[in-house]
Amino acid sequence: MNHKLRMHNVNTDGGDRKTGHKDSCSGSDDTSNADWMGSLCPTLTSMPLKYLAVPGSHDSFSFWVDEKAPVGPDQKAVVKHLAVVFRLLAKKVMKKWSMTQNLTFKEQLEGGIRYFDLRVSSKPGEPGYEVYFIHGLFGHRVRDGLNEINTFLNSHSKEVVFLDFNHHYAMSIEHHMYLISMLQQIFGHKLCKCYSVEDITLDYLWENKYQVIVFYHHPLSEDHSHLWPGSNIPAPWANTTDAFKLIQFLETTLGERAKYGSFHVSQAILTPRVKTIARGLIKGLRNHLVERNLPTIMTWVEAQRPGVNGVNIITCDFVELVDFANTVIKLNKLLLPNHAIT
């Protein structure tokens, strides 16, 4: 199946459940996915959330990076050295390969994205304990991003997000405590306490007014009831530039997910190598690697089924380039009684 790449913006009118969706069971229509979870059929809202298909974004925060700030501590010494030697030119190239999204958190949420891949860091030498998003270059303050997400949740009370803090750089215990306190301060009662994954349904979350599930890949998660250990959301990484090898990897890891009894992330992304960047230095990640492989990746996504042995969360780069969120959300129709659950 061939997919034409569509360079469109996600509708950002917010949507409202009262206006109705064309298909109330799928929770999706052609204009807005802002309330797709709240529009699902009772059959789906009573089902473990780990069996639903949920669209997510890779390096979700990378829609803006700071070319003026120093290169981040997530980079190797040689990259930092080159950035010093070539200065702004080097950072402009880094920006083309660090940005994996174009849409803000608000735009991603209104388009239906519900899983966010978050990497955070302090700025070495900066006083205080402020933390920032990072992917090669520093992004916005984490606080600003979380406030944007919370503003959306305040207006969409039945929508639930997964916040996956899976990489931490240059962070002391004090930085971690600052971030953990920030999460409590911003989301408060919306934070879902760590519980049995099998029992987490949308009905359960709505009943308890939970809207945020935070995964924190650090031992400190064990000391805080509202932080879920990273082991509850494995996200196997193919680490390849070959779309067909990626699909083989996704199929293999899906076949193994049942033994973990957890949420599961299928990272439908390609990872550039040094020679990939060298060949497409000026073009950047999107123009050199992502766009030409998206049709193959989307063909795989469309062929998936959620359910016991199926997909759960699927992440993608540049989620607006194709109808990614809608495609994933519509997979949930396969869980309805007139379709077999596999």
Coordinates of C-alpha atoms in Angstrom, one line a residue:
M1 CA 0.0 0.0 0.0
N2 CA 1.4 3.4 -1.0
H3 CA 1.0 6.4 1.2
K4 CA 1.4 9.9 -0.1
L5 CA 3.2 12.1 2.4
R6 CA 1.0 15.0 3.4
M7 CA 2.5 18.2 4.7
H8 CA -0.4 19.4 6.7
N9 CA -0.9 20.8 10.1
V10 CA -2.9 19.0 12.7
N11 CA -6.2 20.6 13.4
T12 CA -6.0 22.7 16.6
D13 CA -9.5 23.8 17.2
G14 CA -9.6 21.7 20.3
G15 CA -12.7 19.7 19.5
D16 CA -15.4 18.8 21.9
R17 CA -17.1 15.6 22.7
K18 CA -20.5 17.3 22.6
T19 CA -20.0 18.1 18.9
G20 CA -19.9 14.4 18.2
H21 CA -17.5 12.3 16.2
K22 CA -18.2 10.5 13.0
D23 CA -17.4 7.2 14.6
S24 CA -18.0 7.4 18.4
C25 CA -16.6 3.9 18.9
S26 CA -13.2 4.7 17.3
G27 CA -12.9 8.0 19.1
S28 CA -11.6 9.6 15.9
D29 CA -12.8 11.6 13.0
D30 CA -11.3 13.6 10.2
T31 CA -11.1 16.9 11.9
S32 CA -9.9 16.6 15.5
N33 CA -8.5 13.9 17.9
A34 CA -8.5 16.2 20.9
D35 CA -11.0 14.0 22.8
W36 CA -10.6 10.6 21.2
M37 CA -10.1 8.7 24.5
G38 CA -13.3 10.3 26.0
S39 CA -15.2 9.2 22.8
L40 CA -14.3 5.5 23.0
C41 CA -17.0 2.8 23.4
P42 CA -17.5 1.3 26.9
T43 CA -16.2 -1.9 25.5
L44 CA -12.8 -0.2 25.1
T45 CA -12.8 2.0 28.1
S46 CA -13.3 -1.0 30.4
M47 CA -10.4 -2.9 28.7
P48 CA -6.8 -2.7 30.1
L49 CA -5.1 0.3 28.7
K50 CA -2.1 -1.8 27.8
Y51 CA -4.3 -3.5 25.1
L52 CA -5.4 -0.2 23.4
A53 CA -3.5 1.4 20.5
V54 CA -2.1 4.7 21.5
P55 CA -0.2 7.2 19.3
G56 CA 3.0 8.6 20.7
S57 CA 5.9 10.9 19.5
H58 CA 9.6 10.2 19.6
D59 CA 11.7 12.9 21.3
S60 CA 8.4 14.7 21.8
F61 CA 9.9 18.0 22.9
S62 CA 12.3 18.6 20.1
F63 CA 10.1 20.9 18.1
W64 CA 12.4 23.7 19.4
V65 CA 16.1 23.6 20.3
D66 CA 18.4 26.4 21.4
E67 CA 21.2 27.0 19.0
K68 CA 22.8 29.6 21.3
A69 CA 23.2 27.3 24.3
P70 CA 26.2 24.9 24.7
V71 CA 25.9 21.4 23.3
G72 CA 24.2 19.1 25.8
P73 CA 25.9 16.6 28.1
D74 CA 24.2 13.8 26.2
Q75 CA 26.7 14.3 23.4
K76 CA 30.2 12.8 23.1
A77 CA 33.3 14.9 23.6
V78 CA 34.1 14.9 19.9
V79 CA 30.7 16.5 19.1
K80 CA 31.2 19.1 21.8
H81 CA 34.7 19.9 20.3
L82 CA 33.3 20.3 16.8
A83 CA 30.6 22.7 18.1
V84 CA 33.3 24.8 19.7
V85 CA 35.4 24.9 16.6
F86 CA 32.6 25.5 14.1
R87 CA 30.3 27.3 16.4
L88 CA 26.9 28.3 15.0
L89 CA 27.4 26.4 11.8
A90 CA 27.9 23.1 13.7
K91 CA 24.8 23.8 15.8
K92 CA 22.7 24.5 12.7
V93 CA 23.6 21.1 11.4
M94 CA 22.9 19.6 14.8
K95 CA 19.5 21.2 14.8
K96 CA 18.6 19.5 11.5
W97 CA 19.4 16.1 13.1
S98 CA 18.2 16.8 16.6
M99 CA 14.7 17.9 15.8
T100 CA 12.3 14.9 15.3
Q101 CA 9.0 16.8 15.7
N102 CA 7.5 20.0 14.3
L103 CA 4.4 20.3 16.5
T104 CA 4.3 21.8 20.0
F105 CA 2.9 19.7 22.9
K106 CA -0.5 21.5 22.5
E107 CA -0.6 20.7 18.8
Q108 CA 0.5 17.1 19.4
L109 CA -2.2 16.7 22.0
E110 CA -4.9 18.2 19.9
G111 CA -3.8 15.9 17.1
G112 CA -4.3 12.8 19.3
I113 CA -0.7 12.1 20.6
R114 CA -0.9 10.7 24.2
Y115 CA 2.5 9.3 24.8
F116 CA 5.5 11.6 25.2
D117 CA 9.1 10.5 25.1
L118 CA 11.0 12.8 27.4
R119 CA 14.8 13.3 27.9
V120 CA 15.9 15.9 30.4
S121 CA 19.1 17.5 31.7
S122 CA 20.4 20.3 33.8
K123 CA 22.6 23.0 32.3
P124 CA 26.1 22.4 33.7
G125 CA 27.3 25.5 35.5
E126 CA 23.9 27.1 35.8
P127 CA 22.9 27.9 39.4
G128 CA 19.9 26.3 40.9
Y129 CA 18.2 23.0 39.8
E130 CA 16.3 23.9 36.7
V131 CA 15.9 21.1 34.2
Y132 CA 15.5 21.3 30.4
F133 CA 14.5 18.9 27.6
I134 CA 17.5 17.8 25.6
H135 CA 18.4 16.0 22.4
G136 CA 21.9 17.1 21.4
L137 CA 20.8 20.7 21.9
F138 CA 18.8 22.0 24.9
G139 CA 15.1 22.6 24.4
H140 CA 12.5 24.4 26.5
R141 CA 12.4 24.3 30.3
V142 CA 10.6 21.1 31.5
R143 CA 8.4 23.2 33.6
D144 CA 7.0 25.1 30.6
G145 CA 6.3 21.9 28.7
L146 CA 4.5 20.3 31.6
N147 CA 2.4 23.4 32.1
E148 CA 1.4 23.3 28.5
I149 CA 0.3 19.7 28.8
N150 CA -1.6 20.4 32.0
T151 CA -3.5 23.3 30.4
F152 CA -4.7 20.9 27.7
L153 CA -5.7 18.3 30.3
N154 CA -7.7 20.9 32.3
S155 CA -9.9 21.4 29.2
H156 CA -10.1 17.7 28.2
S157 CA -10.9 15.8 31.4
K158 CA -11.2 12.4 29.9
E159 CA -7.9 12.4 28.1
V160 CA -4.9 10.6 29.6
V161 CA -1.2 11.0 28.9
F162 CA 1.9 8.9 29.4
L163 CA 5.0 10.9 30.3
D164 CA 8.1 8.8 29.9
F165 CA 11.2 10.3 31.5
N166 CA 13.6 7.8 30.2
H167 CA 16.9 9.7 30.0
H168 CA 18.4 12.0 32.6
Y169 CA 21.7 13.9 32.1
A170 CA 23.9 15.9 34.5
M171 CA 21.3 15.5 37.2
S172 CA 22.1 15.3 40.9
I173 CA 19.7 13.9 43.5
E174 CA 18.7 17.6 44.1
H175 CA 17.8 18.0 40.4
H176 CA 15.7 14.8 40.5
M177 CA 13.9 16.0 43.7
Y178 CA 13.3 19.3 42.0
L179 CA 11.7 17.6 39.0
I180 CA 9.7 15.2 41.1
S181 CA 8.3 18.0 43.2
M182 CA 7.5 19.9 40.0
L183 CA 5.5 17.0 38.7
Q184 CA 3.5 17.0 41.9
Q185 CA 3.0 20.7 41.9
I186 CA 1.8 20.9 38.3
F187 CA -0.4 17.8 38.0
G188 CA -1.4 17.2 41.6
H189 CA -4.4 14.8 41.8
K190 CA -4.1 14.0 38.1
L191 CA -1.1 11.8 38.8
C192 CA -2.0 8.1 38.7
K193 CA -0.4 6.1 41.5
C194 CA 1.7 3.1 40.6
Y195 CA -0.7 0.2 40.4
S196 CA -1.2 -3.2 38.7
V197 CA -0.8 -2.5 34.9
E198 CA -3.6 -5.1 34.2
D199 CA -6.1 -3.0 36.3
I200 CA -5.4 0.3 34.6
T201 CA -8.4 1.0 32.3
L202 CA -9.8 4.3 31.2
D203 CA -12.8 3.7 33.4
Y204 CA -10.5 3.3 36.4
L205 CA -8.6 6.4 35.5
W206 CA -11.7 8.5 35.0
E207 CA -13.3 7.2 38.3
N208 CA -10.2 8.4 40.2
K209 CA -9.8 11.6 38.1
Y210 CA -6.3 10.5 37.0
Q211 CA -5.0 11.9 33.7
V212 CA -1.2 11.5 33.9
I213 CA 0.9 8.3 34.2
V214 CA 4.5 9.2 34.8
F215 CA 7.3 6.7 34.1
Y216 CA 10.6 7.6 35.7
H217 CA 13.6 5.6 34.8
H218 CA 15.6 6.1 37.9
P219 CA 15.8 4.3 41.3
L220 CA 14.0 7.2 42.9
S221 CA 10.8 6.0 41.4
E222 CA 10.6 3.4 44.1
D223 CA 10.3 6.1 46.7
H224 CA 7.3 7.9 45.2
S225 CA 3.9 6.3 44.7
H226 CA 3.0 8.5 41.7
L227 CA 6.1 7.5 39.7
W228 CA 6.0 4.3 37.7
P229 CA 9.3 2.4 37.3
G230 CA 10.6 2.3 33.7
S231 CA 10.2 -1.5 33.8
N232 CA 6.5 -1.0 33.4
I233 CA 6.9 0.5 29.9
P234 CA 9.7 -1.2 27.9
A235 CA 10.5 0.5 24.6
P236 CA 12.8 -1.7 22.6
W237 CA 15.1 0.3 20.2
A238 CA 16.0 -1.1 16.8
N239 CA 18.9 1.3 16.2
T240 CA 18.9 0.9 12.4
T241 CA 18.6 3.1 9.3
D242 CA 17.0 0.2 7.4
A243 CA 13.1 0.4 7.4
F244 CA 12.8 -3.4 6.7
K245 CA 15.2 -4.3 9.5
L246 CA 13.1 -1.9 11.7
I247 CA 9.9 -3.8 10.9
Q248 CA 11.5 -7.2 11.5
F249 CA 12.6 -5.9 14.9
L250 CA 9.2 -4.5 15.7
E251 CA 7.6 -7.8 14.9
T252 CA 10.1 -9.7 17.0
T253 CA 9.7 -7.5 20.1
L254 CA 5.9 -7.5 19.8
G255 CA 6.0 -11.3 19.9
E256 CA 7.8 -11.1 23.2
R257 CA 5.8 -8.4 25.0
A258 CA 3.3 -10.7 26.7
K259 CA 5.9 -12.1 29.0
Y260 CA 6.5 -8.7 30.6
G261 CA 2.9 -8.0 31.5
S262 CA 3.4 -4.2 31.0
F263 CA 2.6 -1.4 28.7
H264 CA 4.7 -1.6 25.5
V265 CA 6.2 1.0 23.1
S266 CA 6.8 0.1 19.5
Q267 CA 9.4 2.7 18.4
A268 CA 8.6 3.0 14.6
I269 CA 11.7 5.2 14.1
L270 CA 15.0 5.0 12.2
T271 CA 18.2 6.1 13.9
P272 CA 20.9 7.8 11.8
R273 CA 24.5 6.7 12.1
V274 CA 27.6 8.9 11.7
K275 CA 27.9 8.0 7.9
T276 CA 24.1 8.7 7.5
I277 CA 24.6 12.2 8.9
A278 CA 27.7 12.8 6.8
R279 CA 25.8 11.9 3.6
G280 CA 22.8 14.0 4.4
L281 CA 24.6 16.7 6.4
I282 CA 22.7 19.7 5.0
K283 CA 19.4 17.9 4.4
G284 CA 18.8 16.8 8.0
L285 CA 16.9 13.9 9.6
R286 CA 13.5 14.6 8.1
N287 CA 14.6 15.2 4.5
H288 CA 17.3 12.6 4.3
L289 CA 15.9 9.7 6.3
V290 CA 12.4 10.1 7.6
E291 CA 10.3 11.2 4.6
R292 CA 11.4 8.5 2.2
N293 CA 10.9 5.7 4.7
L294 CA 7.5 6.8 6.1
P295 CA 5.4 5.0 3.5
T296 CA 7.0 1.6 4.5
I297 CA 6.6 2.4 8.2
M298 CA 3.0 3.5 7.8
T299 CA 2.2 0.3 5.9
W300 CA 3.4 -1.7 8.9
V301 CA 1.4 0.5 11.3
E302 CA -1.8 0.1 9.3
A303 CA -1.4 -3.7 9.4
Q304 CA -1.2 -3.9 13.2
R305 CA -3.8 -5.1 15.7
P306 CA -4.0 -4.0 19.3
G307 CA -5.0 -6.5 22.0
V308 CA -3.4 -9.2 24.1
N309 CA -0.5 -9.9 21.7
G310 CA -0.7 -6.8 19.6
V311 CA 0.5 -3.2 19.6
N312 CA 0.0 -0.8 22.5
I313 CA 1.9 2.5 22.1
I314 CA 3.4 3.3 18.7
T315 CA 5.9 6.3 18.4
C316 CA 6.9 8.1 15.2
D317 CA 9.1 11.0 14.1
F318 CA 7.3 14.1 12.6
V319 CA 3.9 12.8 13.5
E320 CA 2.1 15.4 11.3
L321 CA 3.8 14.3 8.0
V322 CA 1.3 11.5 7.5
D323 CA -2.1 10.6 9.2
F324 CA -0.2 8.9 11.9
A325 CA -2.3 9.6 15.0
N326 CA -5.6 8.8 13.2
T327 CA -4.2 5.6 11.8
V328 CA -3.1 4.3 15.2
I329 CA -6.4 5.4 17.0
K330 CA -8.5 3.7 14.4
L331 CA -6.8 0.4 15.1
N332 CA -8.9 0.2 18.3
K333 CA -11.9 -0.6 16.1
L334 CA -10.4 -4.1 15.8
L335 CA -11.0 -4.6 19.5
L336 CA -14.8 -4.3 19.2
P337 CA -17.0 -7.4 19.4
N338 CA -17.4 -7.8 15.6
H339 CA -13.7 -8.1 15.2
A340 CA -11.5 -10.9 16.6
I341 CA -9.0 -9.8 19.3
T342 CA -5.6 -11.3 18.7

